[in-house]
Structure formats: C-alpha cells, structure tokens
Amino acid sequence: MVMVDTRIIQHPKVWEASGHIAGFNDPMVDDRETKQRFRADHLRGLYVGSPPANPVPKATVVASTEGEAVEQISTDKKLQKLMGVRSIAKQFAPEGADGAWLGGVDFGQGVVTCTVQAVSMETLKSHAAQMPSPFTGKAGALTEPKQFNLMFHTYAGAVFDEANKAYLRPETAQGIFCQAKNVWDTNRVRVPFGIAQTGTSFRNEVTPRNFTFRSREFEQMEIEFFVVPAEHLEGDEKTTNDPMAWYKFFRDWRMEWWQSIGLRSENLILREHAQDELAHYSTATSDIEYRFPFTSPGFGELEGIAYRGNYDLTQHQKHSGAKLEYRDTARGEVLPNGSRRGVAYLPHVIEPSAGLDRGVLAILCEAYTVDPARPSPEFMKFHPRIAPIKAAVFPLVDKEGMPEIASKLHAELRKRFGHLGMIETDAKQSIGKRYARMDEAGCPFCFTIDGETLKDQTVTVRDRDTGKQNRMPIGEVADFIDKALRG
Ligand code: GAP
C-alpha cells in the first residue's frame, strides 16, 4: 500500500472527468412561503395506517432517518401542534415493519395508528400541489425537487469569473486516480497494489446534523486498490486474483477492521447493495453501517466498498488526453527466452471509502455506558486498542516510597506504549476518585502501587469494565497491556 497526500483544490477538469460537476447533486425542495430549502429525500410523511392508501401524508417533517422523524414528532410539542396532533399515546417499531410506527395518535377524531415513511420522489413530483409543508403544514407551498450541486466553489487566480472557477474536493479519491500513474511509474509496485489517502473533503450539505455524522468539512479514509482486469488473468489466477475475489476480500477485511477497534455489537452490519442500487459502472458495492442512536431503528453508513471497474481511470484518460495505462510485464505472450511480451491495460479498482469522523462517532456511541451503581455512573468502554489513555499508574498514597515505584513503572510504560496513546499517572485525591476519572476517560486498566508492592513487587490491576482488582508481578505489567492491545 502506498500513501499519498494530494491537494484539496485540483484542476476543475478533474471534477468534470469524475462526473462531479454534472452529477454530484442532491434533489432539493423549497418552501415558497418560508423560503426554506431541504433535501427531498429527507422529507418524511406521517401517514394514517400502513401501508398508506393515500400517497399524500397527513403531515410532513424534515429528518434524515425515520427514527429521527419519530423522535421529533413524539417529543416536539410545537411540531405536533403544526401537524394537528393532539396526543401520542405510545411509540413502537414492530419487528420487520416498513418505516417507523407511532401508536395511539389522536388528530382530534379518535385514536389511530400511524406510520412514518419517506415521501418518495415520484410522490413529491406528482402531488406537489397537495403536499403539506414541514414548516407551516400548509399544502401547495413546496416546489418540485430540483438538483443542487454539493461542491463548494472558489476562484483560482486574480479574476473572479467562470474561467477561474475551482472546487474544494468533495472526496479524496480523485486525487488518488490523478496520481496513480505517477505512483506506479516511480515506485517499485506491481498491480495488484493500493494507494491510500486520509484527508479533508468538503460538501455543501444542506442539512449538516447529528454531531459529526453529516458535516460540511469532514475527514475521509480512502483506498483505491488496483487489480488486474479479469480478461488478463490465466489459470488459477482466474479465481485467486480475480477482481471479484479482491472485492470480497476488502468487504470482509474492512468489516473485521471496524470490529477490531471495538464495534462488535449487533449495531454494526454489512449491507450488500441490490443490483438496482448499483452505480452504472459498479458490479458490486456494499456498505458497512452502524445503528447510531439518532438513526435507530435504522442504520447510517460508515464506509462503502465498491468494485468500480476502470471507470475513473477511463474518464481521466479521456478528459486529460494523457495515457494512463499500466504496462504489466508479467503477462502477455510467452517469448522464446521464457519471458513475457507484456500487456498494457487500465487496472480495475476496488475502493473502500470510509468516514473518519463517522467512525469516531460510532466508537463514542458504542463505548458510552451508563451504570448508576458505579462511582462514575457514565463511563466509556473503549477497546484498549482505540482508548486514548492506554493505562494509568497510581501510588495508593503519596508517600512511603510508593510514588517512586509508580513513577518508574509510568516511565517504563510510556517508553513502550507512548507512541500508541497516553499513559497517565496521578497521586492526588482518593484512589476511588482517581479510578472514576479514568473510567470516564475510557482508560481500560489502572495499576496501583500499594503496601504489598513494597514487600513482594506485585501491583493491583483494576479492570475498568468490571471494577475487579487482581494482583500481578510488577514485571508483567507491560506484557499484560501488550496482550490486551493485540486481543
Ligand atoms: N469516493 C467515494 C465516496 O466519497 P461517499 O459514500 O460519498 O463515497 C464515503 O463517502 C464516506 O465518507 C461515507 O461512507 C461517510 O462515512 C463519509 N461521509 C460522506 N459525506 C459525509 C459528510 N457530509 N459528513 C461526514 N462524513 C461523510
């Protein structure tokens, strides 16, 4: 894997080639009266019964998921008034049900059961005149959906005109494609190999929300993994080195990676896209999704893994006029001396593309634990591998030789694990308060030097999740942490 760090502002033709200027759009709807604009696919309808016999909902709300819409409707009294809702008795989501359900809704004519569902694009177009506004409740104020480009633009150079218009990158991927030939011409790499990049991307999201889940400026982690097109593979390679085999490898490996940093619960799922969901150039795509508290009962995307064929390199080759083919000297006709003639091709690409901010948010949601019975009723159950503080070393009391031993162990642990995270030490306050502070920060292990240590060179290790303490020889502490980081 080769790492690159490409530029945020690239030649505007890059975005023409990638299709972002023509196609990186969100369908937007305006409310003519309040002048508010929102994403058409975020309009949720409150329908009486399910499935709705009438395509026009009784009321609408703007929310990115059905779970979020139910939350808003059931807690926001002002919104309920706007919707004509007098009361809601209970809220539930039956297993396997489409959309989210609201039980016992009273619109003033008795109690009925309602569903909350996305208003389809077709319905928005065909019933624009009857559609109730999410801001005023009035029908007829919403426009039909119109396309709105998500790229931020700026001007490169002294003159602010169309000719000098440039864009802030909406993804890091295109920088990788534009540098791919430079990478394989100047590094000792052979296809299959990957180029990875972490960097900031910008999207003019109309409804940034849910902490860092949807922001206008966010961090992406992307890999473009270049593989040999199936038609150039021979013998066993047809199965072992096949692009689809690589796609499956990355799909499963990325899922395992998210699990390895602590997203182990049933809140993490791998969702393979149906054929009709695929982009025209993709043969297979899957998403790794997490059930965030604000998307529940639905899921939000953390990462997409896509087999993109040679679509991007073909586009950049066409728009730049530069040949981007890779010359593979290990393939082609066998010559009399046993070597190969070589073939030139545009490699195919498997792209794992993840949101770093979304990943951190998922880790925070997964780790956050409430236990009123503990001295720290809220604490963070980070996997040791991801915990910012890997361990803490405490002298039980700030005297009798204990601080000196603690300080020596602290220095040893910092030397060994300091590149992975922090090692804390603290001699003030009661030991209970010091443990509680470390629990809140998600530190998995606290090692305490006490009176026994002075006699037999053992320390206590306290486990954050159970609060249990065990003794171990002071010389085994570093290996104990090392094992936990690998586990
Ligand atoms: N090169 C492919 C690509 O950019 P994407 O699904 O648009 O694909 C990849 O973005 C990942 O970037 C998403 O899975 C998500 O985690 C993250 N992401 C996208 N838009 C975001 C936003 N507005 N705020 C935070 N993260 C975002």
Coordinates of C-alpha atoms and ligand atoms in Angstrom, one line a residue:
M1 CA 0.0 0.0 0.0
V2 CA 1.4 3.4 -1.0
M3 CA 0.3 6.5 0.9
V4 CA -0.3 9.9 -0.8
D5 CA -1.4 13.3 0.2
T6 CA -3.0 15.1 -2.7
R7 CA -4.3 18.7 -2.9
I8 CA -7.7 20.0 -1.9
I9 CA -8.0 22.3 -4.9
Q10 CA -7.3 20.5 -8.1
H11 CA -7.8 21.4 -11.7
P12 CA -11.6 21.9 -12.4
K13 CA -11.3 19.4 -15.2
V14 CA -10.7 16.7 -12.6
W15 CA -14.3 17.2 -11.4
E16 CA -15.6 17.3 -15.0
A17 CA -13.9 14.0 -15.6
S18 CA -15.1 12.4 -12.4
G19 CA -18.7 13.4 -13.1
H20 CA -19.0 15.6 -10.0
I21 CA -19.8 18.8 -11.9
A22 CA -22.6 17.2 -13.8
G23 CA -23.8 14.6 -11.3
F24 CA -22.9 15.3 -7.7
N25 CA -26.3 16.7 -6.8
D26 CA -28.9 16.4 -4.1
P27 CA -32.5 16.8 -5.1
M28 CA -33.7 19.9 -3.2
V29 CA -37.2 21.2 -2.4
D30 CA -38.0 24.8 -1.5
D31 CA -40.9 26.1 0.6
R32 CA -42.1 29.1 -1.4
E33 CA -43.6 30.8 1.7
T34 CA -40.9 30.4 4.3
K35 CA -38.0 30.3 1.7
Q36 CA -36.6 27.2 3.5
R37 CA -34.7 24.6 1.4
F38 CA -34.3 21.0 2.4
R39 CA -33.2 17.7 0.8
A40 CA -36.1 16.0 -1.0
D41 CA -35.0 12.6 0.3
H42 CA -35.2 13.9 3.9
L43 CA -39.0 14.6 3.7
R44 CA -40.8 12.1 5.9
G45 CA -44.6 11.8 5.9
L46 CA -46.9 11.0 8.8
Y47 CA -49.4 8.6 7.3
V48 CA -52.5 7.2 8.9
G49 CA -52.3 3.4 8.8
S50 CA -49.8 1.4 6.9
P51 CA -49.2 1.0 4.0
P52 CA -50.7 4.4 3.1
A53 CA -53.6 4.1 0.8
N54 CA -53.3 7.8 0.1
P55 CA -49.9 8.8 -1.2
V56 CA -50.2 12.3 0.4
P57 CA -49.3 12.2 4.1
K58 CA -51.3 13.9 6.7
A59 CA -48.3 15.9 7.8
T60 CA -44.5 16.1 7.0
V61 CA -41.3 16.6 8.8
V62 CA -37.6 17.0 7.7
A63 CA -35.4 14.2 9.1
S64 CA -32.6 12.2 7.7
T65 CA -34.0 8.9 9.0
E66 CA -37.3 7.5 10.0
G67 CA -36.1 7.0 13.6
E68 CA -35.1 10.7 13.8
A69 CA -38.5 11.7 12.4
V70 CA -40.4 9.6 15.0
E71 CA -38.2 11.1 17.7
Q72 CA -39.0 14.7 16.5
I73 CA -42.8 14.0 16.2
S74 CA -43.1 12.4 19.6
T75 CA -41.1 14.9 21.5
D76 CA -41.6 18.3 19.8
K77 CA -44.9 19.8 21.1
K78 CA -44.8 22.7 18.6
L79 CA -44.4 20.3 15.7
Q80 CA -47.3 18.2 17.0
K81 CA -49.5 21.3 17.0
L82 CA -48.4 22.2 13.4
M83 CA -49.3 18.6 12.4
G84 CA -52.7 18.7 14.1
V85 CA -51.6 16.0 16.5
R86 CA -53.4 16.3 19.9
S87 CA -51.6 13.5 21.7
I88 CA -49.4 10.4 21.0
A89 CA -50.0 7.5 23.4
K90 CA -47.0 5.3 22.6
Q91 CA -44.2 4.8 20.2
F92 CA -43.1 1.4 18.8
A93 CA -41.5 -0.3 15.8
P94 CA -42.7 -3.8 15.2
E95 CA -40.1 -6.2 14.0
G96 CA -39.7 -6.3 10.2
A97 CA -42.1 -3.4 9.8
D98 CA -41.5 -0.9 7.0
G99 CA -40.9 2.6 8.2
A100 CA -41.4 3.6 11.8
W101 CA -44.7 3.4 13.6
L102 CA -46.4 5.7 16.0
G103 CA -49.2 4.1 18.0
G104 CA -52.2 5.9 19.5
V105 CA -52.1 9.2 17.6
D106 CA -55.0 11.5 18.2
F107 CA -55.8 14.1 15.5
G108 CA -58.9 15.1 17.3
Q109 CA -61.2 12.4 15.8
G110 CA -60.2 9.4 17.9
V111 CA -57.0 7.4 18.3
V112 CA -55.3 5.9 15.2
T113 CA -52.1 4.1 14.4
C114 CA -49.7 6.0 12.0
T115 CA -46.5 5.2 10.1
V116 CA -43.7 7.5 9.4
Q117 CA -42.2 6.9 6.0
A118 CA -40.0 8.6 3.4
V119 CA -42.1 10.6 0.8
S120 CA -40.9 9.2 -2.5
M121 CA -39.5 11.4 -5.2
E122 CA -42.3 10.3 -7.6
T123 CA -45.0 11.4 -5.0
L124 CA -43.2 14.7 -4.5
K125 CA -43.4 15.3 -8.2
S126 CA -46.9 14.1 -8.8
H127 CA -48.5 15.5 -5.7
A128 CA -46.5 18.7 -5.1
A129 CA -49.8 20.8 -5.0
Q130 CA -51.2 18.7 -2.1
M131 CA -48.1 18.1 -0.2
P132 CA -48.2 19.6 3.3
S133 CA -45.2 21.8 4.2
P134 CA -43.0 20.6 7.0
F135 CA -42.6 24.2 8.2
T136 CA -46.2 25.6 8.1
G137 CA -48.3 22.4 7.5
K138 CA -50.0 24.2 4.5
A139 CA -50.5 22.4 1.2
G140 CA -49.2 23.8 -2.1
A141 CA -46.1 25.7 -0.9
L142 CA -43.5 23.1 -1.8
T143 CA -41.7 23.1 -5.2
E144 CA -40.9 20.0 -7.1
P145 CA -37.4 18.6 -6.4
K146 CA -34.6 20.5 -8.2
Q147 CA -30.9 19.4 -8.5
F148 CA -28.4 21.3 -6.3
N149 CA -24.6 20.7 -6.7
L150 CA -22.9 19.8 -3.5
M151 CA -19.4 21.1 -4.3
F152 CA -18.1 24.2 -2.7
H153 CA -16.5 26.5 -5.3
T154 CA -13.9 29.2 -5.2
Y155 CA -11.8 31.1 -7.7
A156 CA -8.2 30.3 -8.5
G157 CA -6.3 33.5 -9.6
A158 CA -6.9 37.2 -9.6
V159 CA -10.1 37.3 -11.7
F160 CA -13.3 36.0 -10.2
D161 CA -15.0 34.7 -13.3
E162 CA -16.3 31.4 -14.7
A163 CA -13.0 30.7 -16.3
N164 CA -11.2 30.7 -13.0
K165 CA -13.8 28.7 -11.0
A166 CA -12.3 25.9 -9.0
Y167 CA -13.7 23.5 -6.4
L168 CA -12.8 22.2 -3.0
R169 CA -12.6 18.4 -3.3
P170 CA -15.8 16.5 -2.3
E171 CA -13.8 13.3 -1.9
T172 CA -10.1 12.4 -1.6
A173 CA -10.4 9.5 -4.2
Q174 CA -10.0 11.6 -7.4
G175 CA -6.6 12.9 -6.2
I176 CA -5.5 9.3 -6.0
F177 CA -6.7 8.5 -9.5
C178 CA -4.9 11.5 -10.9
Q179 CA -1.6 10.5 -9.2
A180 CA -2.0 6.7 -9.9
K181 CA 0.3 6.7 -13.0
N182 CA 2.9 8.8 -11.2
V183 CA 2.9 6.3 -8.3
W184 CA 3.3 3.2 -10.4
D185 CA 5.9 4.8 -12.7
T186 CA 8.1 5.9 -9.7
N187 CA 7.6 3.2 -7.1
R188 CA 8.5 -0.5 -7.1
V189 CA 4.9 -1.6 -7.1
R190 CA 3.1 -4.1 -9.3
V191 CA -0.6 -4.5 -9.8
P192 CA -2.4 -5.6 -7.6
F193 CA -1.5 -2.9 -5.2
G194 CA -3.3 0.0 -3.5
I195 CA -2.9 3.7 -2.9
A196 CA -4.4 5.1 0.3
Q197 CA -5.1 8.6 1.5
T198 CA -6.6 10.3 4.5
G199 CA -7.7 13.9 4.1
T200 CA -10.4 16.5 4.4
S201 CA -13.3 16.7 2.0
F202 CA -15.9 19.3 1.6
R203 CA -19.6 19.0 0.7
N204 CA -22.2 21.8 0.9
E205 CA -24.6 19.6 2.8
V206 CA -27.9 21.4 3.1
T207 CA -28.7 19.7 6.4
P208 CA -25.5 19.1 8.3
R209 CA -26.5 17.5 11.6
N210 CA -26.2 14.7 14.2
F211 CA -22.8 15.9 15.6
T212 CA -20.1 14.9 13.1
F213 CA -22.3 12.4 11.2
R214 CA -23.0 14.8 8.4
S215 CA -20.7 17.8 8.2
R216 CA -19.7 20.2 5.5
E217 CA -16.0 19.6 6.2
F218 CA -15.0 16.1 7.2
E219 CA -12.2 13.5 7.1
Q220 CA -12.2 10.6 4.7
M221 CA -10.0 7.5 4.6
E222 CA -9.9 6.0 1.1
I223 CA -8.1 3.3 -0.7
E224 CA -8.0 2.8 -4.4
F225 CA -6.8 -0.8 -4.9
F226 CA -5.7 -1.5 -8.5
V227 CA -6.3 -5.1 -9.7
V228 CA -5.7 -7.0 -13.0
P229 CA -8.8 -7.0 -15.2
A230 CA -10.3 -10.5 -15.4
E231 CA -9.5 -10.8 -19.1
H232 CA -5.8 -10.7 -18.5
L233 CA -5.8 -13.5 -15.8
E234 CA -4.7 -17.0 -16.6
G235 CA -5.1 -20.4 -14.9
D236 CA -5.6 -20.4 -11.1
E237 CA -5.4 -16.6 -11.1
K238 CA -8.8 -16.5 -12.6
T239 CA -10.2 -17.3 -9.1
T240 CA -7.4 -16.2 -6.7
N241 CA -6.6 -12.8 -8.4
D242 CA -10.0 -12.1 -9.8
P243 CA -11.4 -8.5 -9.2
M244 CA -14.5 -10.0 -7.5
A245 CA -12.2 -12.1 -5.2
W246 CA -10.4 -8.8 -4.3
Y247 CA -13.8 -7.1 -3.8
K248 CA -14.9 -9.8 -1.4
F249 CA -11.6 -9.7 0.4
F250 CA -11.8 -6.0 1.1
R251 CA -15.5 -6.1 2.0
D252 CA -14.8 -8.7 4.7
W253 CA -11.5 -7.3 5.8
R254 CA -12.9 -3.8 6.3
M255 CA -15.8 -5.3 8.4
E256 CA -13.3 -7.1 10.5
W257 CA -11.3 -3.9 10.9
W258 CA -14.3 -2.0 12.3
Q259 CA -14.9 -4.9 14.7
S260 CA -11.3 -5.0 15.7
I261 CA -11.5 -1.4 17.0
G262 CA -14.5 -2.2 19.2
L263 CA -17.6 -2.0 17.0
R264 CA -18.6 -5.6 17.9
S265 CA -22.3 -5.3 18.7
E266 CA -25.3 -6.1 16.5
N267 CA -25.3 -2.4 15.8
L268 CA -22.7 -3.0 13.0
I269 CA -23.9 -4.5 9.8
L270 CA -22.6 -5.2 6.3
R271 CA -25.2 -4.4 3.6
E272 CA -24.7 -5.7 0.1
H273 CA -26.3 -3.3 -2.5
A274 CA -29.1 -4.8 -4.6
Q275 CA -28.5 -4.8 -8.4
D276 CA -30.8 -1.8 -8.9
E277 CA -28.9 0.3 -6.3
L278 CA -25.6 0.0 -8.0
A279 CA -24.0 2.9 -9.9
H280 CA -23.8 2.2 -13.6
Y281 CA -20.1 1.4 -13.5
S282 CA -20.1 -0.8 -10.4
T283 CA -20.5 -4.5 -10.5
A284 CA -20.7 -4.8 -6.7
T285 CA -20.9 -2.5 -3.7
S286 CA -21.5 -3.0 0.0
D287 CA -21.9 -0.6 2.9
I288 CA -20.7 -1.0 6.4
E289 CA -23.4 0.6 8.5
Y290 CA -23.9 1.4 12.2
R291 CA -27.1 1.9 14.1
F292 CA -26.4 5.3 15.7
P293 CA -28.8 6.4 18.5
F294 CA -30.1 9.1 16.1
T295 CA -30.7 6.7 13.2
S296 CA -32.2 3.9 15.2
P297 CA -34.0 1.7 14.3
G298 CA -32.3 2.4 11.0
F299 CA -28.6 2.5 10.2
G300 CA -26.1 5.1 9.0
E301 CA -23.3 4.5 6.5
L302 CA -19.7 4.3 7.9
E303 CA -18.0 3.0 4.8
G304 CA -18.7 1.9 1.2
I305 CA -16.7 -0.8 -0.6
A306 CA -17.2 -0.7 -4.3
Y307 CA -15.9 -2.5 -7.3
R308 CA -15.7 0.4 -9.8
G309 CA -14.2 -1.4 -12.8
N310 CA -11.9 1.0 -14.7
Y311 CA -14.5 3.8 -14.9
D312 CA -12.4 6.5 -13.1
L313 CA -9.2 5.9 -15.0
T314 CA -11.0 5.8 -18.3
Q315 CA -12.7 9.1 -17.5
H316 CA -9.4 10.8 -16.5
Q317 CA -7.6 9.4 -19.5
K318 CA -10.4 10.7 -21.8
H319 CA -10.5 14.2 -20.3
S320 CA -6.8 14.8 -19.8
G321 CA -5.6 13.3 -23.1
A322 CA -2.8 11.5 -21.1
K323 CA -2.3 7.7 -21.5
L324 CA -2.9 6.2 -18.0
E325 CA -2.4 2.6 -18.9
Y326 CA -0.3 0.3 -16.7
R327 CA 2.3 -1.8 -18.5
D328 CA 2.2 -5.3 -16.9
T329 CA 5.4 -7.1 -17.8
A330 CA 4.4 -10.4 -16.1
R331 CA 1.6 -11.1 -18.6
G332 CA 1.1 -11.5 -22.3
E333 CA 2.6 -13.9 -24.9
V334 CA 5.5 -16.1 -23.7
L335 CA 8.6 -15.3 -25.7
P336 CA 11.3 -17.9 -26.8
N337 CA 13.5 -16.9 -23.9
G338 CA 10.7 -17.6 -21.4
S339 CA 9.9 -14.0 -20.6
R340 CA 6.6 -12.3 -21.3
R341 CA 5.8 -9.8 -24.0
G342 CA 3.8 -7.7 -21.5
V343 CA 0.4 -6.1 -21.8
A344 CA -1.0 -2.6 -21.2
Y345 CA -4.3 -2.1 -19.5
L346 CA -6.3 0.3 -17.3
P347 CA -6.3 -1.5 -14.0
H348 CA -9.7 -2.2 -12.4
V349 CA -10.4 -0.7 -8.9
I350 CA -11.8 -1.8 -5.6
E351 CA -12.5 1.3 -3.5
P352 CA -13.0 1.1 0.3
S353 CA -14.1 4.6 1.3
A354 CA -14.7 5.4 4.9
G355 CA -15.7 8.4 7.0
L356 CA -13.2 9.0 9.8
D357 CA -15.5 11.4 11.8
R358 CA -18.4 9.0 11.4
G359 CA -16.1 6.1 12.6
V360 CA -15.1 8.1 15.7
L361 CA -18.7 9.0 16.4
A362 CA -19.7 5.3 16.2
I363 CA -16.9 4.3 18.6
L364 CA -18.1 7.0 21.0
C365 CA -21.7 5.8 20.8
E366 CA -20.6 2.1 21.2
A367 CA -18.4 2.9 24.2
Y368 CA -20.8 5.2 26.1
T369 CA -22.1 3.1 29.1
V370 CA -24.4 4.2 31.9
D371 CA -24.3 2.3 35.2
P372 CA -25.9 4.3 38.1
A373 CA -24.5 1.8 40.6
R374 CA -20.9 2.9 39.9
P375 CA -19.0 5.9 41.3
S376 CA -18.7 7.1 37.7
P377 CA -22.3 6.5 36.5
E378 CA -21.2 7.3 32.9
F379 CA -18.1 5.7 31.5
M380 CA -16.5 4.9 28.2
K381 CA -15.9 1.2 27.3
F382 CA -13.3 1.8 24.6
H383 CA -11.4 -1.2 23.3
P384 CA -7.8 -1.0 24.6
R385 CA -6.6 -0.6 21.0
I386 CA -8.6 2.6 20.5
A387 CA -8.6 4.0 24.1
P388 CA -6.8 7.4 24.1
I389 CA -5.4 6.6 27.5
K390 CA -3.9 3.0 27.5
A391 CA -3.2 2.7 31.2
A392 CA -2.8 4.6 34.4
V393 CA -0.3 4.1 37.2
F394 CA -1.2 5.2 40.7
P395 CA 0.6 5.2 44.1
L396 CA -2.1 4.3 46.6
V397 CA -0.7 7.1 48.9
D398 CA 1.7 9.9 48.0
K399 CA 4.4 8.6 50.5
E400 CA 6.3 5.6 51.9
G401 CA 8.2 5.0 48.6
M402 CA 5.1 4.3 46.5
P403 CA 5.4 7.5 44.3
E404 CA 8.9 6.5 43.3
I405 CA 7.9 3.0 42.2
A406 CA 4.8 4.4 40.4
S407 CA 7.0 6.9 38.6
K408 CA 9.4 4.2 37.4
L409 CA 6.6 2.0 36.1
H410 CA 5.0 5.0 34.5
A411 CA 8.2 5.9 32.7
E412 CA 8.7 2.3 31.5
L413 CA 5.1 2.0 30.1
R414 CA 5.4 5.4 28.4
K415 CA 8.6 4.3 26.7
R416 CA 6.9 1.1 25.4
F417 CA 3.4 2.3 24.6
G418 CA 3.7 6.1 24.4
H419 CA 3.5 6.0 20.6
L420 CA 0.1 4.3 20.8
G421 CA -1.6 6.6 23.4
M422 CA -1.2 8.2 26.7
I423 CA -0.1 6.6 30.0
E424 CA -1.4 8.6 32.9
T425 CA -0.2 8.9 36.5
D426 CA -1.8 10.8 39.4
A427 CA -1.1 10.8 43.1
K428 CA -3.8 13.2 44.3
Q429 CA -7.3 12.6 45.7
S430 CA -8.7 9.3 46.9
I431 CA -8.0 6.2 44.9
G432 CA -11.7 5.8 44.2
K433 CA -11.9 9.3 42.6
R434 CA -8.8 8.6 40.5
Y435 CA -10.4 5.3 39.2
A436 CA -13.7 7.1 38.5
R437 CA -11.9 9.8 36.4
M438 CA -10.1 7.1 34.4
D439 CA -13.4 5.2 33.8
E440 CA -14.9 8.4 32.4
A441 CA -12.0 8.8 30.1
G442 CA -12.2 5.2 29.0
C443 CA -8.8 4.0 30.3
P444 CA -9.0 0.2 30.3
F445 CA -6.5 -0.5 33.1
C446 CA -5.3 1.2 36.3
F447 CA -2.2 -0.2 38.1
T448 CA -1.8 0.6 41.8
I449 CA 1.3 0.5 43.8
D450 CA 0.4 -0.2 47.5
G451 CA 1.9 -1.5 50.7
E452 CA 2.2 -5.1 49.3
T453 CA 4.3 -3.8 46.3
L454 CA 7.0 -2.7 48.8
K455 CA 7.1 -6.3 50.2
D456 CA 6.6 -8.6 47.1
Q457 CA 6.9 -6.5 44.0
T458 CA 3.3 -7.0 43.0
V459 CA 0.7 -4.4 41.9
T460 CA -3.1 -4.4 41.6
V461 CA -4.6 -4.2 38.1
R462 CA -8.2 -2.8 38.1
D463 CA -10.4 -3.6 35.1
R464 CA -12.5 -0.7 34.0
D465 CA -15.4 -2.7 32.8
T466 CA -15.9 -5.0 35.8
G467 CA -14.2 -2.8 38.5
K468 CA -12.5 -6.1 39.7
Q469 CA -8.9 -6.0 41.0
N470 CA -6.2 -8.7 40.7
R471 CA -2.6 -8.8 41.8
M472 CA 0.3 -9.3 39.3
P473 CA 4.1 -9.0 39.4
I474 CA 5.1 -5.5 38.5
G475 CA 7.5 -7.0 35.9
E476 CA 4.5 -8.5 34.0
V477 CA 2.5 -5.2 33.6
A478 CA 3.9 -4.2 30.2
D479 CA 3.3 -7.7 28.6
F480 CA -0.3 -7.6 30.1
I481 CA -1.0 -4.3 28.3
D482 CA 0.6 -5.6 25.1
K483 CA -1.6 -8.7 25.1
A484 CA -4.8 -6.5 25.7
L485 CA -3.8 -4.3 22.7
R486 CA -3.5 -7.3 20.5
G487 CA -6.7 -9.1 21.7
Ligands
GAP1 N1 -15.1 8.1 -3.1 C1 -16.4 7.6 -2.7 C2 -17.1 8.4 -1.7 O1 -16.7 9.5 -1.4 P1 -19.2 8.5 -0.2 O2 -20.1 7.4 0.2 O3 -19.8 9.7 -0.8 O4 -18.2 7.8 -1.2 C3 -17.5 7.9 1.8 O5 -18.3 8.9 1.1 C4 -17.7 8.1 3.3 O6 -17.5 9.4 3.7 C5 -19.1 7.8 3.7 O7 -19.3 6.4 3.9 C6 -19.2 8.5 5.0 O8 -18.6 7.8 6.1 C7 -18.3 9.7 4.8 N2 -19.1 11.0 4.5 C8 -19.7 11.3 3.4 N3 -20.3 12.5 3.5 C9 -20.1 12.9 4.7 C10 -20.4 14.1 5.5 N4 -21.1 15.1 4.9 N5 -20.0 14.2 6.8 C11 -19.3 13.2 7.3 N6 -18.9 12.1 6.7 C12 -19.3 11.9 5.4

